[in-house]
Coordinates of C-alpha atoms and ligand atoms in Angstrom, one line a residue:
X1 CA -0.8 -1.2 -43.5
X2 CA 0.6 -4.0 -41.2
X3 CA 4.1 -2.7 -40.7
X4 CA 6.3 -3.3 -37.8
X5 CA 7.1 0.3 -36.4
X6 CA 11.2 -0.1 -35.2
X7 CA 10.9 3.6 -33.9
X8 CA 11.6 4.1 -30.3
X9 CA 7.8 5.3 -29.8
X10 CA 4.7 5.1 -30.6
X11 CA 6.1 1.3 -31.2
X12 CA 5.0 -1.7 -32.5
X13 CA 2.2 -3.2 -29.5
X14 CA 0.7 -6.6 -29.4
X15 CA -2.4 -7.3 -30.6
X16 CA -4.0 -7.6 -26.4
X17 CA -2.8 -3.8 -25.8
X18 CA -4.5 -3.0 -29.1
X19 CA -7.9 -4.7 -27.9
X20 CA -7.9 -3.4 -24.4
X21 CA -9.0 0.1 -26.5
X22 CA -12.3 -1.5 -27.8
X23 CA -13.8 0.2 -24.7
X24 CA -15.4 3.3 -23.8
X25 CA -15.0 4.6 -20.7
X26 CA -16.5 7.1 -18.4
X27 CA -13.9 9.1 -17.1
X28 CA -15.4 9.4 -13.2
X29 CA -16.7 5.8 -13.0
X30 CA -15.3 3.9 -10.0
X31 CA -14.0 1.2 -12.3
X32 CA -12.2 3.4 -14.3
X33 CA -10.9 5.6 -11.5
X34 CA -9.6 2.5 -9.7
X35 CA -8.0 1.5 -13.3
X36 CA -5.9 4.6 -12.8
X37 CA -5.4 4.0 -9.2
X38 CA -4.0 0.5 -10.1
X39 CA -1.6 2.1 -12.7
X40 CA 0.1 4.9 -10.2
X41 CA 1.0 2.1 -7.7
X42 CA 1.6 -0.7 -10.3
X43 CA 4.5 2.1 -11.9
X44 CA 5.9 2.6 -8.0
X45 CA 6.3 -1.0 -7.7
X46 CA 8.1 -0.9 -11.2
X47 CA 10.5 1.4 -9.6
X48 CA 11.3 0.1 -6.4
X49 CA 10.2 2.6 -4.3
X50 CA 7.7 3.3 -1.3
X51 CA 4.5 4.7 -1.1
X52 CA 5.3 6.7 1.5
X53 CA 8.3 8.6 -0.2
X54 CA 7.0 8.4 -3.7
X55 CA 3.8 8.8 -5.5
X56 CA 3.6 8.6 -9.7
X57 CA 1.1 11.0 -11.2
X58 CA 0.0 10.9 -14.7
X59 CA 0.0 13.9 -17.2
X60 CA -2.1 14.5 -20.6
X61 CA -0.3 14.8 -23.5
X62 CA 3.0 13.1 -24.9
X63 CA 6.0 12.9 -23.0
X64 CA 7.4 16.4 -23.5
X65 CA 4.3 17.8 -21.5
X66 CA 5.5 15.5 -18.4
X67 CA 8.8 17.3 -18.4
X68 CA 7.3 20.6 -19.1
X69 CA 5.2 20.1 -16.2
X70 CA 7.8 19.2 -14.0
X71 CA 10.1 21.9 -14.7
X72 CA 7.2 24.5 -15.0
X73 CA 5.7 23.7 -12.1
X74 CA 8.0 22.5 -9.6
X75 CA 11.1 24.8 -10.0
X76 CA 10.6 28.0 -7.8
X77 CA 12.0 31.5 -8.5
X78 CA 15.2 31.0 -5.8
X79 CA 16.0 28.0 -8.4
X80 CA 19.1 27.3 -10.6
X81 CA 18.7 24.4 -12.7
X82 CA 22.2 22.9 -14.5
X83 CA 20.9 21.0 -17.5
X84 CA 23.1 18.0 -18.7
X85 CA 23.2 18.4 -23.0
X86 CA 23.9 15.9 -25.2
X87 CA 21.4 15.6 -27.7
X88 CA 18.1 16.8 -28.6
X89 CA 15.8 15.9 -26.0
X90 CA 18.4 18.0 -23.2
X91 CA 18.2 20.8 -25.4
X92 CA 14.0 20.9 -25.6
X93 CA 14.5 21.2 -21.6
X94 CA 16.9 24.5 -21.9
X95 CA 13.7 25.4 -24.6
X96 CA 11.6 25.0 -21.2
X97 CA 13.5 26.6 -19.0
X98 CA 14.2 29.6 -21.6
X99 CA 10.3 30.1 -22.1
X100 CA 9.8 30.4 -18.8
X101 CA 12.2 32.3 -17.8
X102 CA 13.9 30.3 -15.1
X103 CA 17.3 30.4 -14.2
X104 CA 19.1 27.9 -15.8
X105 CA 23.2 26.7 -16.5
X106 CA 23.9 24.6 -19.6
X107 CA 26.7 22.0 -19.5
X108 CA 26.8 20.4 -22.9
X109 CA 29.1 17.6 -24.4
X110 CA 28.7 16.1 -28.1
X111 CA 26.0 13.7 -29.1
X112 CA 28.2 10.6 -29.3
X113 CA 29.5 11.5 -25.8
X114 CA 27.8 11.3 -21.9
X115 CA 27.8 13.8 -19.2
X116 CA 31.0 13.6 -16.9
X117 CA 30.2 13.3 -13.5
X118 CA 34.0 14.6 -12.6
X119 CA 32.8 18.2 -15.0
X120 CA 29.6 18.6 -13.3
X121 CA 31.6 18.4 -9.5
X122 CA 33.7 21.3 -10.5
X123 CA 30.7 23.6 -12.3
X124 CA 28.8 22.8 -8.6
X125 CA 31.9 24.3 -6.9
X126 CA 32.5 26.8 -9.2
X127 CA 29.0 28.2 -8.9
X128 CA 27.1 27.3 -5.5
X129 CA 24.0 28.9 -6.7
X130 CA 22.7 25.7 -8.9
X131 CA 20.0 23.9 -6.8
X132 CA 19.0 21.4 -9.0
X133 CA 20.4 19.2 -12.0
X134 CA 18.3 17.9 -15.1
X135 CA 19.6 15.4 -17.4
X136 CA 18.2 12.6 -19.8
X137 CA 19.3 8.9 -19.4
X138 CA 18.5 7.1 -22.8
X139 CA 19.6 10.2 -25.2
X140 CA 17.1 9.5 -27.8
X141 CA 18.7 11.7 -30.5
X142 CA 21.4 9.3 -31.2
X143 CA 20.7 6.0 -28.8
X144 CA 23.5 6.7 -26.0
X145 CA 22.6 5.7 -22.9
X146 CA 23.7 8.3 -19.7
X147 CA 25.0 7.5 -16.7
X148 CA 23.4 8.4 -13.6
X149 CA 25.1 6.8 -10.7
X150 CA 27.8 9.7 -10.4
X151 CA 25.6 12.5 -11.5
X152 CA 22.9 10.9 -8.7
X153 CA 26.1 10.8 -6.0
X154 CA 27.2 14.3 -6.4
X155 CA 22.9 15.8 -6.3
X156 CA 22.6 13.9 -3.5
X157 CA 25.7 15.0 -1.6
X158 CA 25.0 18.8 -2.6
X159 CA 21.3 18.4 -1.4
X160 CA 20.6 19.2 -4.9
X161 CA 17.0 18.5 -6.4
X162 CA 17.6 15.5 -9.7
X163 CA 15.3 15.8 -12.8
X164 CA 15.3 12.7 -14.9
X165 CA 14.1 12.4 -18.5
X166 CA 13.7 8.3 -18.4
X167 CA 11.5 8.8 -21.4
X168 CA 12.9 5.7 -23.5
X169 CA 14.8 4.3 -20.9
X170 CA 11.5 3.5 -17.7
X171 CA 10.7 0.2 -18.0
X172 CA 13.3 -1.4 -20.8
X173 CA 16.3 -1.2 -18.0
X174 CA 16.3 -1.2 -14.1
X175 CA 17.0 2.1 -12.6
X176 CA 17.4 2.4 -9.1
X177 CA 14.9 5.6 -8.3
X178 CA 15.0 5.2 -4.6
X179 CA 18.8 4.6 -4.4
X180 CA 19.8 7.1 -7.1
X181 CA 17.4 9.6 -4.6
X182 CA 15.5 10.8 -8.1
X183 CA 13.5 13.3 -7.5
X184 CA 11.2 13.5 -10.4
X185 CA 11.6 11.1 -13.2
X186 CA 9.1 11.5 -16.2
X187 CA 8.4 8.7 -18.9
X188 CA 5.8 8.1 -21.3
X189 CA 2.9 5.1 -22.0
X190 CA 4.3 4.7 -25.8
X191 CA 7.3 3.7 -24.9
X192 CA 9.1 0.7 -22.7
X193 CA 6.1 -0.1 -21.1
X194 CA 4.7 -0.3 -24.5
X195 CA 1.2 1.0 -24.4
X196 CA 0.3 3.7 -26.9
X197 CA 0.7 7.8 -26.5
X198 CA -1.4 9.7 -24.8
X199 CA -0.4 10.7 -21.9
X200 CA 3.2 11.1 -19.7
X201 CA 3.8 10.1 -16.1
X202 CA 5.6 11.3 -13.0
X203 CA 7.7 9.2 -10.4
X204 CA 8.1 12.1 -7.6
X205 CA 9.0 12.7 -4.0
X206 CA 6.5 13.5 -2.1
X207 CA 8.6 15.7 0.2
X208 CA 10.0 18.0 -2.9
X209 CA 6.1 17.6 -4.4
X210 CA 4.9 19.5 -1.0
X211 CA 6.9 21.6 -0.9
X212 CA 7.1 23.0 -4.3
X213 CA 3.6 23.0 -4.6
X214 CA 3.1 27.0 -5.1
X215 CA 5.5 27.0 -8.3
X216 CA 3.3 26.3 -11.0
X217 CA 3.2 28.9 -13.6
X218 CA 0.6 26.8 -15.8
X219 CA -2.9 25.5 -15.6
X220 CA -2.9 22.7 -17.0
X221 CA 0.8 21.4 -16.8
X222 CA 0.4 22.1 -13.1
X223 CA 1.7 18.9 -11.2
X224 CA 0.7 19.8 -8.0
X225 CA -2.8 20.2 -8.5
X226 CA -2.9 16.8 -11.0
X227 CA -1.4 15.0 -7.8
X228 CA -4.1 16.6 -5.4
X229 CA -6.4 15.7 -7.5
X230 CA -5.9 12.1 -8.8
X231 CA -4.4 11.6 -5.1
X232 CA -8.2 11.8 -3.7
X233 CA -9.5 8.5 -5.8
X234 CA -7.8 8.0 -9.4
X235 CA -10.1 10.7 -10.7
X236 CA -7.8 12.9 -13.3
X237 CA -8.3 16.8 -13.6
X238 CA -9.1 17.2 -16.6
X239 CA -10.4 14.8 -19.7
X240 CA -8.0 11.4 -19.6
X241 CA -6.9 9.9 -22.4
X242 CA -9.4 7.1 -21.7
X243 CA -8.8 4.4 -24.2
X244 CA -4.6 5.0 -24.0
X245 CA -5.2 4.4 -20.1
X246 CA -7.0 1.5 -20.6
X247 CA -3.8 0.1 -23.1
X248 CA -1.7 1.1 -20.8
X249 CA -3.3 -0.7 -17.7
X250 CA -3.1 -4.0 -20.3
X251 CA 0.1 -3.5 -21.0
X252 CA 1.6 -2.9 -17.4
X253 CA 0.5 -6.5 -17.2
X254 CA 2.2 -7.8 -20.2
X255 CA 4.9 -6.3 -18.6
X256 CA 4.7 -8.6 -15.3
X257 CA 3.8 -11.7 -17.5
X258 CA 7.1 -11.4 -19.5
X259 CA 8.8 -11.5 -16.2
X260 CA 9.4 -7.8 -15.5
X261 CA 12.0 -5.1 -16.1
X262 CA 14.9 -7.3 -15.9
X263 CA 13.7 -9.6 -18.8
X264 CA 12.5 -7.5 -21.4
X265 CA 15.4 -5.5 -20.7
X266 CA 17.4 -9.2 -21.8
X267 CA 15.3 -9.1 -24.8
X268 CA 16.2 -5.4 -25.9
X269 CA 19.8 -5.9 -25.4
X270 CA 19.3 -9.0 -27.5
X271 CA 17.5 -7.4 -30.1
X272 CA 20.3 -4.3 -30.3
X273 CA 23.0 -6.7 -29.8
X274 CA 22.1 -9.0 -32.9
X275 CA 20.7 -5.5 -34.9
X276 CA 24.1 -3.6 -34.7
X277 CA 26.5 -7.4 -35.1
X278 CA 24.1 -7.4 -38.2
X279 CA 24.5 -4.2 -39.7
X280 CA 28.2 -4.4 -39.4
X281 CA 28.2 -7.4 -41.3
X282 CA 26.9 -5.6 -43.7
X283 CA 29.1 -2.7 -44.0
X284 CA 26.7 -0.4 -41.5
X285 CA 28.4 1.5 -39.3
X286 CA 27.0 2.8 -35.6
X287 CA 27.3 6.5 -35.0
X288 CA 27.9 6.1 -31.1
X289 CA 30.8 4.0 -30.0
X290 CA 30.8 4.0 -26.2
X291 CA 28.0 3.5 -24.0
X292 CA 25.7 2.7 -26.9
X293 CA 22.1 1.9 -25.1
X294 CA 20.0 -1.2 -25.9
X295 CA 16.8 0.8 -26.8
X296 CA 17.8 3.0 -30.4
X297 CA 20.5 2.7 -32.9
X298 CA 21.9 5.5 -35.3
X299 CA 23.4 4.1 -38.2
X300 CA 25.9 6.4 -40.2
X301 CA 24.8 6.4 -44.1
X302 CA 26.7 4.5 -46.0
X303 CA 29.8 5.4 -47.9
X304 CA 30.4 2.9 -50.7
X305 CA 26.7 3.5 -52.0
X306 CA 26.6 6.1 -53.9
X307 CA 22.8 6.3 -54.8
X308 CA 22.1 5.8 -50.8
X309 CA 18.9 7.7 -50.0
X310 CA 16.6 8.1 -47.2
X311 CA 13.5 8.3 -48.8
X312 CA 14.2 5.2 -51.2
X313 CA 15.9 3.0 -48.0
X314 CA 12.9 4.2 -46.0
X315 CA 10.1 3.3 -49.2
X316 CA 12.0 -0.2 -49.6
X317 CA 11.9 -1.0 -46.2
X318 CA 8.1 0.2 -45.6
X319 CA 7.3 -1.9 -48.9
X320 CA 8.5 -5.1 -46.8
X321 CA 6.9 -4.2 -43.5
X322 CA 8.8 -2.1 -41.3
X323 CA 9.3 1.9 -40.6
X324 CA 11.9 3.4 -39.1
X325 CA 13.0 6.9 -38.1
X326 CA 15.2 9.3 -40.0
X327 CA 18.4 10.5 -38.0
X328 CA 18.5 13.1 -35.5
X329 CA 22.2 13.9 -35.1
X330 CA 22.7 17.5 -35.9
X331 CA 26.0 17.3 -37.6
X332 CA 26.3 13.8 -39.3
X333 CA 23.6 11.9 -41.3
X334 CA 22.2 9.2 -39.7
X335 CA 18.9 7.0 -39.8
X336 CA 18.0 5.4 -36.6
X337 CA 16.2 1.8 -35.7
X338 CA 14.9 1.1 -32.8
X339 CA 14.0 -2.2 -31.2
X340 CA 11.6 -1.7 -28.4
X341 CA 8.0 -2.6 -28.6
X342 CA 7.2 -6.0 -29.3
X343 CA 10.2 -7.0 -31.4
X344 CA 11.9 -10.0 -31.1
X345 CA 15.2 -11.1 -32.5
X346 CA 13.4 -12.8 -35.6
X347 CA 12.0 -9.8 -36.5
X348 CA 15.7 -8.1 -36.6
X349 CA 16.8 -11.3 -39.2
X350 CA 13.9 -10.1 -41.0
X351 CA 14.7 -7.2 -40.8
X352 CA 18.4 -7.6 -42.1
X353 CA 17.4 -9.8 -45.0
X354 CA 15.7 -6.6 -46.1
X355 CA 18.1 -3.8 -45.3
X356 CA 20.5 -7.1 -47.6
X357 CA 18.0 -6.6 -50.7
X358 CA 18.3 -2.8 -50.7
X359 CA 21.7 -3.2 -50.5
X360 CA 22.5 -5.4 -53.5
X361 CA 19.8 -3.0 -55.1
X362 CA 21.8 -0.1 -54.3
X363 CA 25.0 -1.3 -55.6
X364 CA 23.6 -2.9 -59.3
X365 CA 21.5 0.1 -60.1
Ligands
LIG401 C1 10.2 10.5 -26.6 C2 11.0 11.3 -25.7 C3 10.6 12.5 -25.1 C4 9.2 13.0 -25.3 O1 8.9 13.2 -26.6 P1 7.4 13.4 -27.1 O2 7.5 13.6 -28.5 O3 6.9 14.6 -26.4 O4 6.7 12.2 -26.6 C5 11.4 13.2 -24.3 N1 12.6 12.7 -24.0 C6 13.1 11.6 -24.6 C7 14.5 11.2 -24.2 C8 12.4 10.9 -25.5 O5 12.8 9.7 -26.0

């Protein structure tokens, strides 16, 4: 009970995003539908972008059904997605594209390293077939943080359609959706924004929406239809997540009182600056060493502690009010901390004075 979660989602939420749930909502009530209505333009204005070219449409289920839906439903048989690897999270999209049978190209580098912009140019001349790219910005797996800018450049040039997975990354870091011409870009409500899971949402063109709107090999993940529908008044298709909207809508607004993107993007980069000078201090060593993002650290295991477990680090650390996440690397061992949510750079000291005790524990015993 009464743990700080330093997981990159669900993550720790203030005590106001938690209250906002003490209601019950109808789900076709005006004052709910508007609710809804208010969080699809609120999340364009987050983005930068127009009404007019853009429209955000929200998906049940966690974030893995809003790229599901995306690629199910808007990639058409004359399609050849290149998927951009480097971690976990680009290989549940090949999964995706596998199980439905679309055509599909996979450029892969290793975890602690980001998709060249320089390799993708000369797969696109190499094979003129691939219509659209995929990739992930904030690799979850291991923390590394993608860079879209070149990636963005050359789909744009090629008149390519661009599929990002901004899961962890939407809201903790400006990103540029009009000028980087995204296409789709799919995040979650546990996650920067800091609300709690439940449900995933869409940033898409409207052009590409339209026209793709005959793809959908689903029911339920079909994105056109969710649009058409939640387009006519903030109505959803099928049963919301009521309560997580209403956590979301609350925290949207925390959001806007801590001054936006850009400053709790300060305070993230604070919190992973101080978390990773920390941990080094105390012999802890980060697995990525280039382009290391400000939302999730993976930590190697130690070395000079012998009796170094998960389970015990992860018990002591519970025991004094905070949970992290195992590793996710595939070929090192690693436990990760994130510090998103609402974590501050006091809670990190805490933190450390903690992860210290185990330490001296580890060594004595
Ligand atoms: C969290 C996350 C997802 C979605 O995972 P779910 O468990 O379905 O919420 C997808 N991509 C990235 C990069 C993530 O961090």
């Amino acid at each position: 009970m009464g743990y700080k979660l330093l997981t990159p989602g669900p993550l720790t939420t203030t005590a106001t995003v938690k209250q906002a749930m003490r209601v019950d909502h109808c789900t076709w009530d005006r004052e709910y539908k508007t609710i809804t209505q208010e969080i699809r333009q609120k999340l364009l204005d987050l983005a930068g972008v127009s009404e007019a070219d853009y429209t955000t449409i929200l998906m049940q289920g966690s974030g893995s059904f809003g790229v599901e839906s995306v690629l199910s439903s808007m990639i058409g048989p004359k399609d050849h997605v290149l998927i951009c690897v480097n971690g976990a999270y680009g290989r549940r999209m090949v999964s995706m594209c596998e199980r439905y049978a679309l055509l599909y190209t996979v450029y892969e580098v290793a975890e602690d390293e980001i998709p060249e912009a320089a390799a993708i140019a000369k797969i696109l001349e190499e094979d003129p077939t691939i219509t659209a790219i995929a990739m992930v910005h904030s690799e979850t797996t291991s923390g590394i943080l993608n860079e879209l800018e070149g990636i963005a450049a050359l789909a744009n040039e090629n008149g390519l359609l661009f599929i990002v997975d901004a899961m962890s990354s939407f809201g903790g870091i400006p990103i540029d959706v009009s000028a980087l011409s995204i296409d789709f870009l799919v995040s979650s409500s546990n996650k920067c924004i800091q609300g709690v899971p439940g449900f995933s949402f869409i940033l898409a063109k409207r052009e590409q929406l339209e026209q793709r709107r005959d793809f959908a090999r689903t029911v339920s993940l079909d994105l056109y239809d969710q649009y058409e529908t939640m387009e006519k008044d903030g109505k959803w298709r099928f049963t919301s997540p009521t309560h997580t909207v209403l956590a979301f809508h609350q925290a949207l607004q925390e959001l806007e009182q801590e001054g936006g993107i850009y400053q709790r993007y300060m305070r993230y980069l604070t919190n992973n600056r101080l978390l990773r000078q920390k941990m080094e201090e105390l012999g802890y060593r980060p697995f990525i060493k280039n382009h290391q993002g400000p939302f999730i650290t993976s930590f190697l295991y130690p070395t000079k502690q012998a009796n170094f477990t998960f389970n015990t680090f992860y018990q002591h650390l519970k025991q004094n009010g905070f949970v992290i996440y195992p590793g996710k690397i595939s070929k090192v061992d690693c436990f990760r901390i994130g510090n998103i949510g609402d974590i501050y750079p006091e809670d990190i000291d805490r933190l450390v004075e903690v992860i210290e005790k185990y330490t001296e524990v580890a060594y004595v015993s």
